[in-house]
Short mmCIF file of C-alpha atoms in Angstrom, two decimals:
data_model
loop_
_atom_site.label_atom_id
_atom_site.label_comp_id
_atom_site.label_asym_id
_atom_site.label_seq_id
_atom_site.Cartn_x
_atom_site.Cartn_y
_atom_site.Cartn_z
CA UNK M 1001 -4.16 3.97 67.95
CA UNK M 1002 -2.35 2.69 71.05
CA UNK M 1003 -1.37 -0.81 72.09
CA UNK M 1004 -0.61 -2.00 75.64
CA UNK M 1005 2.40 -4.24 76.06
CA UNK M 1006 2.92 -5.90 79.42
CA UNK M 1007 3.73 -9.15 81.10
CA UNK M 1008 1.37 -12.00 80.25
CA UNK M 1009 -1.13 -13.05 82.84
CA UNK M 1010 -0.84 -9.83 84.81
CA UNK M 1011 -3.92 -7.83 85.73
CA UNK M 1012 -4.18 -4.67 83.71
CA UNK M 1013 -4.57 -1.58 85.80
CA UNK M 1014 -5.08 2.02 85.04
CA UNK M 1015 -1.44 2.97 85.22
CA UNK M 1016 1.43 1.91 83.06
CA UNK M 1017 3.18 -0.11 85.81
CA UNK M 1018 5.10 -3.13 84.51
CA UNK M 1019 4.01 -2.26 80.98
CA UNK M 1020 4.20 0.55 78.53
CA UNK M 1021 2.13 2.08 75.74
CA UNK M 1022 3.56 2.35 72.20
CA UNK M 1023 1.98 4.59 69.62
CA UNK M 1024 1.59 2.68 66.37
CA UNK M 1025 2.40 4.96 63.44
CA UNK M 1026 2.16 4.14 59.73
CA UNK M 1027 5.52 2.96 58.55
CA UNK M 1028 5.24 4.93 55.34
CA UNK M 1029 4.83 8.33 56.96
CA UNK M 1030 7.29 10.60 58.67
CA UNK M 1031 6.30 13.90 60.26
CA UNK M 1032 2.98 13.76 58.40
CA UNK M 1033 4.53 13.63 54.91
CA UNK M 1034 3.76 10.69 52.61
CA UNK M 1035 6.82 8.85 51.38
CA UNK M 1036 7.74 8.18 47.76
CA UNK M 1037 6.93 4.62 46.74
CA UNK M 1038 9.45 2.50 44.87
CA UNK M 1039 7.92 1.33 41.58
CA UNK M 1040 9.07 -1.25 39.06
CA UNK M 1041 9.18 -0.40 35.35
CA UNK M 1042 10.77 -3.74 34.43
CA UNK M 1043 8.75 -6.25 36.42
CA UNK M 1044 9.28 -8.90 33.73
CA UNK M 1045 12.85 -7.99 32.89
CA UNK M 1046 13.57 -6.85 29.35
CA UNK M 1047 10.45 -8.53 27.92
CA UNK M 1048 8.24 -5.44 27.91
CA UNK M 1049 10.89 -2.96 26.69
CA UNK M 1050 11.92 -5.35 23.90
CA UNK M 1051 8.33 -6.01 22.78
CA UNK M 1052 7.48 -2.31 23.01
CA UNK M 1053 10.52 -1.35 20.95
CA UNK M 1054 9.71 -4.01 18.34
CA UNK M 1055 6.11 -2.77 18.08
CA UNK M 1056 7.32 0.82 17.74
CA UNK M 1057 9.69 -0.15 14.93
CA UNK M 1058 6.98 -2.09 13.09
CA UNK M 1059 4.49 0.78 13.35
CA UNK M 1060 7.11 3.31 12.26
CA UNK M 1061 8.17 1.18 9.29
CA UNK M 1062 4.59 0.69 8.08
CA UNK M 1063 3.86 4.38 8.53
CA UNK M 1064 6.95 5.45 6.58
CA UNK M 1065 6.07 3.06 3.76
CA UNK M 1066 2.58 4.58 3.63
CA UNK M 1067 4.10 8.07 3.43
CA UNK M 1068 6.38 6.90 0.61
CA UNK M 1069 3.38 5.60 -1.32
CA UNK M 1070 1.47 8.81 -0.61
CA UNK M 1071 4.16 10.85 -2.38
CA UNK M 1072 3.33 9.09 -5.65
CA UNK M 1073 -0.34 10.15 -5.54
CA UNK M 1074 -2.33 13.37 -5.47
CA UNK M 1075 -5.58 14.49 -3.92
CA UNK M 1076 -7.75 11.94 -2.14
CA UNK M 1077 -5.42 9.03 -2.83
CA UNK M 1078 -2.57 10.83 -1.06
CA UNK M 1079 -4.82 11.72 1.88
CA UNK M 1080 -5.88 8.08 2.18
CA UNK M 1081 -2.29 6.83 2.43
CA UNK M 1082 -1.35 9.61 4.87
CA UNK M 1083 -4.31 8.65 7.07
CA UNK M 1084 -3.17 5.04 7.07
CA UNK M 1085 0.32 6.23 7.99
CA UNK M 1086 -1.11 8.20 10.92
CA UNK M 1087 -2.86 5.10 12.25
CA UNK M 1088 0.27 2.97 11.83
CA UNK M 1089 2.61 5.41 13.57
CA UNK M 1090 0.16 6.81 16.12
CA UNK M 1091 -1.67 3.66 17.22
CA UNK M 1092 0.98 0.99 16.65
CA UNK M 1093 4.30 2.80 16.76
CA UNK M 1094 3.53 5.08 19.72
CA UNK M 1095 0.40 4.14 21.66
CA UNK M 1096 0.87 0.35 21.56
CA UNK M 1097 4.53 0.75 22.54
CA UNK M 1098 3.50 2.87 25.53
CA UNK M 1099 1.00 0.39 26.93
CA UNK M 1100 3.09 -2.69 26.18
CA UNK M 1101 5.74 -1.05 28.34
CA UNK M 1102 3.09 -0.18 30.94
CA UNK M 1103 2.25 -3.87 31.31
CA UNK M 1104 5.63 -4.17 33.01
CA UNK M 1105 4.90 -1.26 35.39
CA UNK M 1106 3.89 -2.40 38.86
CA UNK M 1107 3.61 -0.95 42.34
CA UNK M 1108 4.42 -3.48 45.08
CA UNK M 1109 1.33 -4.57 46.96
CA UNK M 1110 -1.07 -2.54 44.87
CA UNK M 1111 -3.41 -3.10 41.94
CA UNK M 1112 -3.54 -0.66 39.04
CA UNK M 1113 -6.72 0.03 37.09
CA UNK M 1114 -7.20 1.91 33.82
CA UNK M 1115 -9.90 4.41 32.97
CA UNK M 1116 -11.25 3.01 29.69
CA UNK M 1117 -12.54 6.24 28.03
CA UNK M 1118 -9.38 8.15 28.93
CA UNK M 1119 -7.14 5.34 27.67
CA UNK M 1120 -8.97 5.15 24.34
CA UNK M 1121 -8.85 8.96 24.12
CA UNK M 1122 -5.06 8.83 24.48
CA UNK M 1123 -4.87 6.55 21.43
CA UNK M 1124 -7.09 8.89 19.40
CA UNK M 1125 -4.89 11.83 20.40
CA UNK M 1126 -1.80 10.00 19.14
CA UNK M 1127 -3.41 9.22 15.78
CA UNK M 1128 -4.83 12.74 15.40
CA UNK M 1129 -1.60 14.63 16.10
CA UNK M 1130 0.50 12.35 13.89
CA UNK M 1131 -2.06 12.78 11.13
CA UNK M 1132 -1.98 16.55 11.53
CA UNK M 1133 1.79 16.60 11.17
CA UNK M 1134 1.76 14.27 8.18
CA UNK M 1135 -0.88 16.33 6.36
CA UNK M 1136 1.00 19.58 7.03
CA UNK M 1137 4.16 18.13 5.51
CA UNK M 1138 2.54 15.81 2.95
CA UNK M 1139 0.52 18.56 1.27
CA UNK M 1140 3.15 21.24 1.76
CA UNK M 1141 5.93 22.64 -0.38
CA UNK M 1142 8.72 20.80 1.40
CA UNK M 1143 9.87 23.87 3.34
CA UNK M 1144 11.64 23.65 6.69
CA UNK M 1145 9.00 25.82 8.32
CA UNK M 1146 6.30 23.26 7.58
CA UNK M 1147 8.58 20.44 8.75
CA UNK M 1148 9.32 22.14 12.07
CA UNK M 1149 5.68 23.11 12.59
CA UNK M 1150 4.52 19.57 11.95
CA UNK M 1151 7.27 18.16 14.18
CA UNK M 1152 6.31 20.40 17.10
CA UNK M 1153 2.64 19.44 16.74
CA UNK M 1154 3.49 15.74 16.62
CA UNK M 1155 5.92 15.97 19.54
CA UNK M 1156 3.63 17.90 21.86
CA UNK M 1157 0.75 15.61 20.90
CA UNK M 1158 2.77 12.46 21.59
CA UNK M 1159 3.78 13.83 24.99
CA UNK M 1160 0.13 14.65 25.67
CA UNK M 1161 -0.79 11.08 24.74
CA UNK M 1162 1.81 9.71 27.16
CA UNK M 1163 0.71 11.79 30.13
CA UNK M 1164 -2.97 11.33 29.33
CA UNK M 1165 -2.36 7.60 29.38
CA UNK M 1166 -0.59 7.98 32.73
CA UNK M 1167 -3.52 9.99 34.07
CA UNK M 1168 -5.81 7.12 33.04
CA UNK M 1169 -4.22 4.92 35.69
CA UNK M 1170 -6.33 4.42 38.80
CA UNK M 1171 -4.62 3.69 42.12
CA UNK M 1172 -4.92 4.50 45.79
CA UNK M 1173 -1.64 6.43 45.77
CA UNK M 1174 -1.05 9.84 44.18
CA UNK M 1175 1.26 10.83 41.31
CA UNK M 1176 3.56 13.76 40.68
CA UNK M 1177 6.31 14.50 38.16
CA UNK M 1178 9.87 15.73 38.17
CA UNK M 1179 9.53 18.85 36.00
CA UNK M 1180 13.04 18.82 34.40
CA UNK M 1181 12.62 15.20 33.31
CA UNK M 1182 9.09 15.93 32.13
CA UNK M 1183 10.38 18.79 29.98
CA UNK M 1184 13.15 16.55 28.64
CA UNK M 1185 10.60 13.93 27.60
CA UNK M 1186 8.66 16.59 25.65
CA UNK M 1187 11.85 17.72 23.89
CA UNK M 1188 12.63 14.12 22.95
CA UNK M 1189 9.09 13.72 21.59
CA UNK M 1190 9.44 16.88 19.45
CA UNK M 1191 12.79 15.73 18.05
CA UNK M 1192 11.37 12.27 17.33
CA UNK M 1193 8.29 13.75 15.63
CA UNK M 1194 10.37 16.06 13.45
CA UNK M 1195 12.72 13.21 12.51
CA UNK M 1196 9.76 11.01 11.59
CA UNK M 1197 8.28 13.66 9.29
CA UNK M 1198 11.68 14.33 7.72
CA UNK M 1199 12.22 10.63 7.08
CA UNK M 1200 8.76 10.35 5.57
CA UNK M 1201 9.50 13.06 3.02
CA UNK M 1202 13.08 12.01 2.19
CA UNK M 1203 13.38 8.24 2.59
CA UNK M 1204 12.06 5.93 -0.12
CA UNK M 1205 14.18 2.77 -0.34
CA UNK M 1206 13.29 -0.19 1.86
CA UNK M 1207 16.70 -0.40 3.53
CA UNK M 1208 16.70 3.28 4.43
CA UNK M 1209 13.13 2.96 5.72
CA UNK M 1210 14.15 0.10 8.01
CA UNK M 1211 17.01 2.17 9.40
CA UNK M 1212 14.75 5.16 9.97
CA UNK M 1213 12.17 2.93 11.73
CA UNK M 1214 14.84 1.53 14.07
CA UNK M 1215 15.92 5.05 15.01
CA UNK M 1216 12.31 6.13 15.55
CA UNK M 1217 11.79 3.11 17.82
CA UNK M 1218 14.71 4.24 19.97
CA UNK M 1219 13.31 7.79 20.14
CA UNK M 1220 9.78 6.69 21.09
CA UNK M 1221 11.06 4.26 23.73
CA UNK M 1222 13.46 6.86 25.07
CA UNK M 1223 10.66 9.40 25.40
CA UNK M 1224 8.49 6.87 27.23
CA UNK M 1225 11.06 5.81 29.79
CA UNK M 1226 12.20 9.39 30.33
CA UNK M 1227 8.60 10.23 31.18
CA UNK M 1228 8.44 7.21 33.48
CA UNK M 1229 11.64 8.34 35.20
CA UNK M 1230 9.90 11.67 35.88
CA UNK M 1231 7.01 9.87 37.60
CA UNK M 1232 6.86 9.89 41.40
CA UNK M 1233 4.30 7.83 43.33
CA UNK M 1234 3.38 9.04 46.81
CA UNK M 1235 1.82 6.64 49.28
CA UNK M 1236 -1.69 7.60 50.28
CA UNK M 1237 -2.50 8.00 54.00
CA UNK M 1238 -3.38 4.68 55.58
CA UNK M 1239 -7.14 4.43 56.26
CA UNK M 1240 -8.43 3.33 59.61
CA UNK M 1241 -9.22 -0.32 60.26
CA UNK M 1242 -12.93 0.49 60.56
CA UNK M 1243 -12.95 2.25 57.17
CA UNK M 1244 -11.16 -0.65 55.51
CA UNK M 1245 -13.56 -3.14 57.02
CA UNK M 1246 -16.62 -1.17 55.92
CA UNK M 1247 -15.31 -0.73 52.35
CA UNK M 1248 -14.04 -4.26 52.02
CA UNK M 1249 -10.42 -3.18 51.66
CA UNK M 1250 -8.66 -0.74 49.37
CA UNK M 1251 -10.04 -0.96 45.83
CA UNK M 1252 -9.36 0.92 42.61
CA UNK M 1253 -11.73 1.84 39.83
CA UNK M 1254 -11.27 1.07 36.16
CA UNK M 1255 -10.42 -2.03 34.18
CA UNK M 1256 -7.38 -4.17 34.83
CA UNK M 1257 -4.67 -4.72 32.25
CA UNK M 1258 -5.71 -8.34 31.69
CA UNK M 1259 -9.33 -7.37 31.01
CA UNK M 1260 -8.79 -4.24 28.91
CA UNK M 1261 -5.24 -3.57 27.71
CA UNK M 1262 -4.24 -7.03 26.53
CA UNK M 1263 -7.36 -7.56 24.33
CA UNK M 1264 -7.02 -4.03 22.92
CA UNK M 1265 -3.36 -4.59 22.09
CA UNK M 1266 -4.34 -7.85 20.39
CA UNK M 1267 -6.84 -5.98 18.21
CA UNK M 1268 -4.17 -3.42 17.28
CA UNK M 1269 -1.78 -6.25 16.38
CA UNK M 1270 -4.38 -7.73 14.03
CA UNK M 1271 -4.98 -4.32 12.48
CA UNK M 1272 -1.22 -3.92 12.04
CA UNK M 1273 -1.12 -7.23 10.18
CA UNK M 1274 -3.92 -5.98 7.91
CA UNK M 1275 -1.97 -2.79 7.17
CA UNK M 1276 1.07 -4.91 6.37
CA UNK M 1277 -0.92 -6.91 3.82
CA UNK M 1278 -2.28 -3.70 2.29
CA UNK M 1279 1.19 -2.25 1.84
CA UNK M 1280 2.56 -5.55 0.51
CA UNK M 1281 -0.10 -5.79 -2.19
CA UNK M 1282 0.17 -2.12 -3.16
CA UNK M 1283 2.55 -1.18 -6.01
CA UNK M 1284 5.80 0.52 -5.12
CA UNK M 1285 6.59 4.16 -5.71
CA UNK M 1286 8.64 3.33 -8.84
CA UNK M 1287 5.83 1.20 -10.23
CA UNK M 1288 3.30 3.96 -9.59
CA UNK M 1289 5.47 6.51 -11.37
CA UNK M 1290 6.05 4.11 -14.26
CA UNK M 1291 2.30 3.53 -14.60
CA UNK M 1292 1.69 7.28 -14.57
CA UNK M 1293 4.33 7.79 -17.28
CA UNK M 1294 2.78 5.02 -19.38
CA UNK M 1295 -0.61 6.65 -19.01
CA UNK M 1296 0.80 9.98 -20.25
CA UNK M 1297 2.38 8.28 -23.26
CA UNK M 1298 -0.88 6.55 -24.13
CA UNK M 1299 -2.75 9.84 -23.92
CA UNK M 1300 -0.18 11.47 -26.18
CA UNK M 1301 -0.41 8.65 -28.76
CA UNK M 1302 -4.19 8.87 -28.67
CA UNK M 1303 -3.91 12.60 -29.32
CA UNK M 1304 -1.63 11.99 -32.32
CA UNK M 1305 -4.04 9.43 -33.76
CA UNK M 1306 -6.92 11.90 -33.42
CA UNK M 1307 -4.87 14.53 -35.25
CA UNK M 1308 -4.01 12.11 -38.04
CA UNK M 1309 -7.71 11.61 -38.76
CA UNK M 1310 -8.19 15.35 -39.40
CA UNK M 1311 -8.05 16.04 -43.26
CA UNK M 1312 -5.99 19.17 -42.94
CA UNK M 1313 -3.52 17.50 -40.55
CA UNK M 1314 -2.18 18.88 -37.31
CA UNK M 1315 -1.50 22.60 -37.02
CA UNK M 1316 1.98 23.88 -37.97
CA UNK M 1317 4.55 23.66 -35.21
CA UNK M 1318 2.58 21.12 -33.15
CA UNK M 1319 5.66 18.92 -32.68
CA UNK M 1320 7.67 21.82 -31.29
CA UNK M 1321 5.09 22.49 -28.56
CA UNK M 1322 5.46 19.00 -27.08
CA UNK M 1323 8.27 18.75 -24.53
CA UNK M 1324 10.87 16.05 -24.97
CA UNK M 1325 10.13 14.46 -21.60
CA UNK M 1326 6.79 13.24 -22.95
CA UNK M 1327 8.66 10.56 -24.92
#
């Protein structure tokens, strides 16, 4: 596109006398290469990082408490508590933290949309991989091989959730990643996943669980912002004026954060409150073990009473066959 600049009121001729032509080039391009756009990860200051970190700590704490309760049960009851832990850590501690932080991510002069099925799929991925790691460790023999295997699965899955959630963003510009920082974010996710599984199998007291949740919150937030530091946004070529007029301007597909993300995060917050009530009303690990020991004692006393009703009495040596820890 060319523009003629000359003296006002003069007759325009065919030649460039008393005027000149300037070629108007897009300001964002140089030598045909799209420039990297400056983005803002902290558009609202520390509000989003602080809320995201708090949500990550809450989800991690609830998940660790569920794992602690799962250790006191067997079979289906243990699987139920491990599943609840996967939802708490995966949906609240990881996914909700990611998208609370993403609410503070903006690109100047551009609207960001979110692909709804892909965003929901990223949450399901987070819950599934955390559940896989918890079941590997929760039903295992406590070996380091199972712990490392579960940690790698959780870490790679959490990284996949993060970058799937990033791919769900819809914008007119294009995205790319700095590969060293991307690899570092995956390593952080693996370390965080392994630490979470280790804490779930070792930590039991409330104070220690709080400390482990605070550390997990740092790890999850660190992985997120390392991945965001790896992100590079490249400005798309500027469309012609005729194309913009015919299309009604540059638009993006998908739902906006106000329409989709905020209501979904509100639902997750309500579900987190429900999980909190469930854990609060559930007996502690010590109480569960005490109830189990009481049940064993009652069964033993019932067995003694049944033997006492036999005319010939119990068989010789019956008291020697009963271990001392039954009393």
